[in-house]
Structure formats: C-alpha cells, structure tokens
Amino acid sequence: MAEHVLVIGGTGMLKDACLALAATGRVVSVVGRDPDRLEAMMMDASAAGNMLSPLQVDYTSTDEFTRAIRTAIERFGPIDTVLAWVRSWASETLPALAREVSAAGRPWRLFHVRGSASGELPAGGSLPDAVPAGGLCAYREIRLGFVREPGGSRWLTDEEICSGVLGAVESDASFVVGVLEPWEERPSA
Ligand SMILES: NC(=O)c1ccc[n+]([C@@H]2O[C@H](COP(=O)([O-])OP(=O)(O)OC[C@H]3O[C@@H](n4cnc5c(N)ncnc54)[C@H](OP(=O)(O)O)[C@@H]3O)[C@@H](O)[C@H]2O)c1
C-alpha cells in the first residue's frame, strides 16, 4: 500500500510540496478550508496522474477535524506521515491529530513546520508534552528561518520552503530552512 501522507495547511506555501509528494506515488490528503484552493490542487495532481485527496475542514473545529482524519484513514489506510503547518494558538489541533493517527497502533512521523520566532530548536526534535501519541510518533521539526544576502536579509520564498520541507521528509530529519541566527539580522518585515 502506498504511503499515506496528511498535510495540514497544504494549500498555501506548501502547495508545491504536496504536489511533489503526490508525484512520488504517495497518497496525499490535504487539509484546508477554501474549497476552490483544494479543488485546484486536486486538479493539478490529477492532471499529472497523481493522487491528492482534499479534506475541507477548519482544523480549529476539533470534532470536525477529527472526523475528517477518520474519513481519510477509512479511504486510504493508516496515516504514515503528517506534515503540519498549524497556527501556534490552535492548541487542540496537534493533540487531536495525534490521538486519531496513533489509534491505528502503528508508528508514524510528524513533520512540524514552525515559523522563525518559535523558540529554540529542540536537540533532536521532541514531541510537545501536550501531544499524546502513545510512543508511536517520530517527531521532526522544520523551522522556517530567513536568508542572509549581501547588504541585508530576506524571508524565505515558498519555493525555498517547499524544497526544505521535501528534503526533511526524504532524509527523515529535523531541519532549519535558511538560518535563524543571528536573529537580530532577520528581515525587518
Ligand atoms: N520565514 C518564516 O518564518 C515564515 C513563517 C511563516 C510564514 N512565512 C511566509 O508567510 C507566507 C504566508 O504564510 P501563511 O501561513 O499565512 O499562509 P499559507 O501557508 O499560504 O496558508 C496557510 C495554510 O493553512 C490553511 N489554514 C489556515 N488556517 C486554517 C484552519 N483554521 N483550518 C484549516 N486550514 C487552515 C490555509 O488554507 P485555507 O486558507 O483554505 O484554510 C493554507 O493552506 C508564506 O508564504 C511564507 O513565505 C514565513
């Protein structure tokens, strides 16, 4: 059975990463709210002969989000890999995700994409205490940094973010895209 990847928040800056994962033969389920963005992605994948399944749901509506994950599992089997780009204040989203994915009783991987100002990168990456995964989750953190250039610095492009995310997934490791230091040299806007 093909690897089942769930991408939360996959219709924005991670869109091309989702399409690239689908192009490797993985089944990719994508969470977002806007039906038009989801439909457009599905059509792009389908035109390339790949499998991408939209899950239209607000991940802050925990019951609906939980049901959407169950639906994805019923359709495509247990989730092997999760790519999560979730607002830090959405505190129920990762715990709900972990409960549902771990219920299959199989090991799975969580690639947690976090912005520049998310604190120190944990050594080796560790699952936040509030996320119950029954010891089944291998946690990987992908931190978005910035790019230093002659005369200044700039934030990452979506292309750079997708490339870093794909590299982390393929190498199965935590990763910093760009740099986080020196923090005082980050772009001003
Ligand atoms: N260097 C850095 O540290 C850093 C950090 C963050 C962002 N950025 C940059 O900032 C840009 C914008 O980032 P962004 O996060 O605003 O946009 P984004 O990645 O373009 O969009 C957020 C994604 O999450 C989904 N989403 C948001 N809230 C949701 C909810 N409640 N339920 C379900 N899905 C939800 C959105 O889909 P729907 O809208 O359809 O729900 C979309 O797929 C990026 O392009 C990136 O370049 C840089």
PDB file of C-alpha atoms in Angstrom, residues 21-138:
ATOM      1  CA  LEU A  21       4.921  14.247  -2.609  1.00  0.00           C
ATOM      2  CA  ALA A  22       1.975  13.034  -4.689  1.00  0.00           C
ATOM      3  CA  ALA A  23       4.290  12.760  -7.698  1.00  0.00           C
ATOM      4  CA  THR A  24       6.425  10.228  -5.799  1.00  0.00           C
ATOM      5  CA  GLY A  25       3.445   7.832  -5.647  1.00  0.00           C
ATOM      6  CA  ARG A  26       2.367   8.695  -2.114  1.00  0.00           C
ATOM      7  CA  VAL A  27      -1.311   9.250  -1.367  1.00  0.00           C
ATOM      8  CA  VAL A  28      -1.605  12.818  -0.086  1.00  0.00           C
ATOM      9  CA  SER A  29      -4.586  14.034   1.966  1.00  0.00           C
ATOM     10  CA  VAL A  30      -4.652  17.826   2.281  1.00  0.00           C
ATOM     11  CA  VAL A  31      -6.453  19.871   4.960  1.00  0.00           C
ATOM     12  CA  GLY A  32      -7.618  23.406   4.177  1.00  0.00           C
ATOM     13  CA  ARG A  33     -10.793  25.491   4.398  1.00  0.00           C
ATOM     14  CA  ASP A  34     -11.098  27.083   0.959  1.00  0.00           C
ATOM     15  CA  PRO A  35     -12.813  24.624  -1.426  1.00  0.00           C
ATOM     16  CA  ASP A  36     -11.546  26.398  -4.538  1.00  0.00           C
ATOM     17  CA  ARG A  37      -7.888  26.128  -3.493  1.00  0.00           C
ATOM     18  CA  LEU A  38      -8.368  22.463  -2.615  1.00  0.00           C
ATOM     19  CA  GLU A  39     -10.142  21.734  -5.891  1.00  0.00           C
ATOM     20  CA  ALA A  40      -7.403  23.475  -7.891  1.00  0.00           C
ATOM     21  CA  MET A  41      -4.720  21.390  -6.186  1.00  0.00           C
ATOM     22  CA  MET A  42      -6.616  18.173  -6.760  1.00  0.00           C
ATOM     23  CA  MET A  43      -6.961  19.016 -10.447  1.00  0.00           C
ATOM     24  CA  ASP A  44      -3.226  19.792 -10.737  1.00  0.00           C
ATOM     25  CA  ALA A  45      -2.328  16.449  -9.176  1.00  0.00           C
ATOM     26  CA  SER A  46      -4.887  14.568 -11.196  1.00  0.00           C
ATOM     27  CA  ALA A  47      -3.643  16.124 -14.459  1.00  0.00           C
ATOM     28  CA  ALA A  48      -0.211  14.714 -13.619  1.00  0.00           C
ATOM     29  CA  GLY A  49      -1.711  11.284 -12.872  1.00  0.00           C
ATOM     30  CA  ASN A  50      -1.223  11.567  -9.114  1.00  0.00           C
ATOM     31  CA  MET A  51      -3.415  11.069  -6.058  1.00  0.00           C
ATOM     32  CA  LEU A  52      -4.295  14.037  -3.892  1.00  0.00           C
ATOM     33  CA  SER A  53      -7.385  13.999  -1.694  1.00  0.00           C
ATOM     34  CA  PRO A  54      -8.902  17.224  -0.316  1.00  0.00           C
ATOM     35  CA  LEU A  55     -10.157  17.405   3.277  1.00  0.00           C
ATOM     36  CA  GLN A  56     -12.143  20.606   3.564  1.00  0.00           C
ATOM     37  CA  VAL A  57     -12.295  21.383   7.260  1.00  0.00           C
ATOM     38  CA  ASP A  58     -11.327  24.050   9.796  1.00  0.00           C
ATOM     39  CA  TYR A  59      -8.656  22.439  11.954  1.00  0.00           C
ATOM     40  CA  THR A  60      -9.743  24.535  14.933  1.00  0.00           C
ATOM     41  CA  SER A  61     -13.145  22.764  14.906  1.00  0.00           C
ATOM     42  CA  THR A  62     -11.796  19.735  16.724  1.00  0.00           C
ATOM     43  CA  ASP A  63     -14.755  17.388  16.241  1.00  0.00           C
ATOM     44  CA  GLU A  64     -14.976  18.065  12.516  1.00  0.00           C
ATOM     45  CA  PHE A  65     -11.217  17.866  12.140  1.00  0.00           C
ATOM     46  CA  THR A  66     -11.192  14.514  13.932  1.00  0.00           C
ATOM     47  CA  ARG A  67     -13.943  13.200  11.667  1.00  0.00           C
ATOM     48  CA  ALA A  68     -12.035  14.364   8.583  1.00  0.00           C
ATOM     49  CA  ILE A  69      -8.931  12.439   9.668  1.00  0.00           C
ATOM     50  CA  ARG A  70     -11.034   9.332  10.263  1.00  0.00           C
ATOM     51  CA  THR A  71     -12.513   9.669   6.792  1.00  0.00           C
ATOM     52  CA  ALA A  72      -9.052   9.913   5.257  1.00  0.00           C
ATOM     53  CA  ILE A  73      -7.938   6.792   7.147  1.00  0.00           C
ATOM     54  CA  GLU A  74     -11.036   4.870   6.083  1.00  0.00           C
ATOM     55  CA  ARG A  75     -10.381   5.761   2.450  1.00  0.00           C
ATOM     56  CA  PHE A  76      -6.624   5.375   2.194  1.00  0.00           C
ATOM     57  CA  GLY A  77      -5.489   3.433   5.242  1.00  0.00           C
ATOM     58  CA  PRO A  78      -3.490   4.456   8.325  1.00  0.00           C
ATOM     59  CA  ILE A  79      -1.532   7.691   8.099  1.00  0.00           C
ATOM     60  CA  ASP A  80       2.225   7.153   7.897  1.00  0.00           C
ATOM     61  CA  THR A  81       3.454  10.738   7.702  1.00  0.00           C
ATOM     62  CA  VAL A  82       2.000  14.105   8.741  1.00  0.00           C
ATOM     63  CA  LEU A  83       3.214  17.494   7.594  1.00  0.00           C
ATOM     64  CA  ALA A  84       1.670  20.091   9.919  1.00  0.00           C
ATOM     65  CA  TRP A  85       1.635  23.842   9.259  1.00  0.00           C
ATOM     66  CA  VAL A  86      -0.685  24.937  12.045  1.00  0.00           C
ATOM     67  CA  ARG A  87      -1.075  28.261  13.838  1.00  0.00           C
ATOM     68  CA  SER A  88       0.613  28.038  17.235  1.00  0.00           C
ATOM     69  CA  TRP A  89      -2.548  29.217  19.019  1.00  0.00           C
ATOM     70  CA  ALA A  90      -4.549  26.276  17.619  1.00  0.00           C
ATOM     71  CA  SER A  91      -3.643  24.262  20.709  1.00  0.00           C
ATOM     72  CA  GLU A  92      -6.151  21.434  20.179  1.00  0.00           C
ATOM     73  CA  THR A  93      -5.132  20.586  16.622  1.00  0.00           C
ATOM     74  CA  LEU A  94      -1.958  18.534  17.171  1.00  0.00           C
ATOM     75  CA  PRO A  95      -3.331  16.624  20.192  1.00  0.00           C
ATOM     76  CA  ALA A  96      -6.475  15.690  18.222  1.00  0.00           C
ATOM     77  CA  LEU A  97      -4.330  14.681  15.266  1.00  0.00           C
ATOM     78  CA  ALA A  98      -2.044  12.529  17.416  1.00  0.00           C
ATOM     79  CA  ARG A  99      -4.948  10.723  19.062  1.00  0.00           C
ATOM     80  CA  GLU A 100      -6.521   9.805  15.718  1.00  0.00           C
ATOM     81  CA  VAL A 101      -3.341   8.838  13.883  1.00  0.00           C
ATOM     82  CA  SER A 102      -1.954   6.819  16.804  1.00  0.00           C
ATOM     83  CA  ALA A 103      -5.248   4.926  17.176  1.00  0.00           C
ATOM     84  CA  ALA A 104      -4.100   2.723  14.279  1.00  0.00           C
ATOM     85  CA  GLY A 105      -1.386   1.378  16.614  1.00  0.00           C
ATOM     86  CA  ARG A 106       1.397   1.874  14.064  1.00  0.00           C
ATOM     87  CA  PRO A 107       4.479   4.099  14.102  1.00  0.00           C
ATOM     88  CA  TRP A 108       4.081   7.392  12.237  1.00  0.00           C
ATOM     89  CA  ARG A 109       6.123  10.515  11.586  1.00  0.00           C
ATOM     90  CA  LEU A 110       5.163  14.121  12.357  1.00  0.00           C
ATOM     91  CA  PHE A 111       6.986  16.880  10.471  1.00  0.00           C
ATOM     92  CA  HIS A 112       6.009  20.011  12.382  1.00  0.00           C
ATOM     93  CA  VAL A 113       6.607  23.169  10.351  1.00  0.00           C
ATOM     94  CA  ARG A 114       7.205  26.182  12.590  1.00  0.00           C
ATOM     95  CA  GLY A 115       7.922  29.854  11.928  1.00  0.00           C
ATOM     96  CA  SER A 116      11.090  31.748  12.752  1.00  0.00           C
ATOM     97  CA  ALA A 117      10.078  33.004  16.172  1.00  0.00           C
ATOM     98  CA  SER A 118       9.139  29.630  17.664  1.00  0.00           C
ATOM     99  CA  GLY A 119      11.877  29.377  20.270  1.00  0.00           C
ATOM    100  CA  GLU A 120      14.964  27.196  20.251  1.00  0.00           C
ATOM    101  CA  LEU A 121      15.133  24.142  18.018  1.00  0.00           C
ATOM    102  CA  PRO A 122      14.978  21.166  20.419  1.00  0.00           C
ATOM    103  CA  ALA A 123      18.028  18.919  20.166  1.00  0.00           C
ATOM    104  CA  GLY A 124      16.939  16.001  18.001  1.00  0.00           C
ATOM    105  CA  GLY A 125      13.351  17.274  17.942  1.00  0.00           C
ATOM    106  CA  SER A 126      10.841  16.269  20.594  1.00  0.00           C
ATOM    107  CA  LEU A 127       7.096  15.942  20.620  1.00  0.00           C
ATOM    108  CA  PRO A 128       5.407  18.704  22.627  1.00  0.00           C
ATOM    109  CA  ASP A 129       4.265  17.341  26.007  1.00  0.00           C
ATOM    110  CA  ALA A 130       0.643  18.184  25.223  1.00  0.00           C
ATOM    111  CA  VAL A 131       0.578  15.867  22.200  1.00  0.00           C
ATOM    112  CA  PRO A 132      -0.400  12.309  23.213  1.00  0.00           C
ATOM    113  CA  ALA A 133       0.933   9.789  20.728  1.00  0.00           C
ATOM    114  CA  GLY A 134       1.478   6.667  22.801  1.00  0.00           C
ATOM    115  CA  GLY A 135       5.155   6.462  21.873  1.00  0.00           C
ATOM    116  CA  LEU A 136       4.274   5.835  18.217  1.00  0.00           C
ATOM    117  CA  CYS A 137       5.200   9.248  16.807  1.00  0.00           C
ATOM    118  CA  ALA A 138       8.662  10.113  15.471  1.00  0.00           C
TER     119      ALA A 138
END
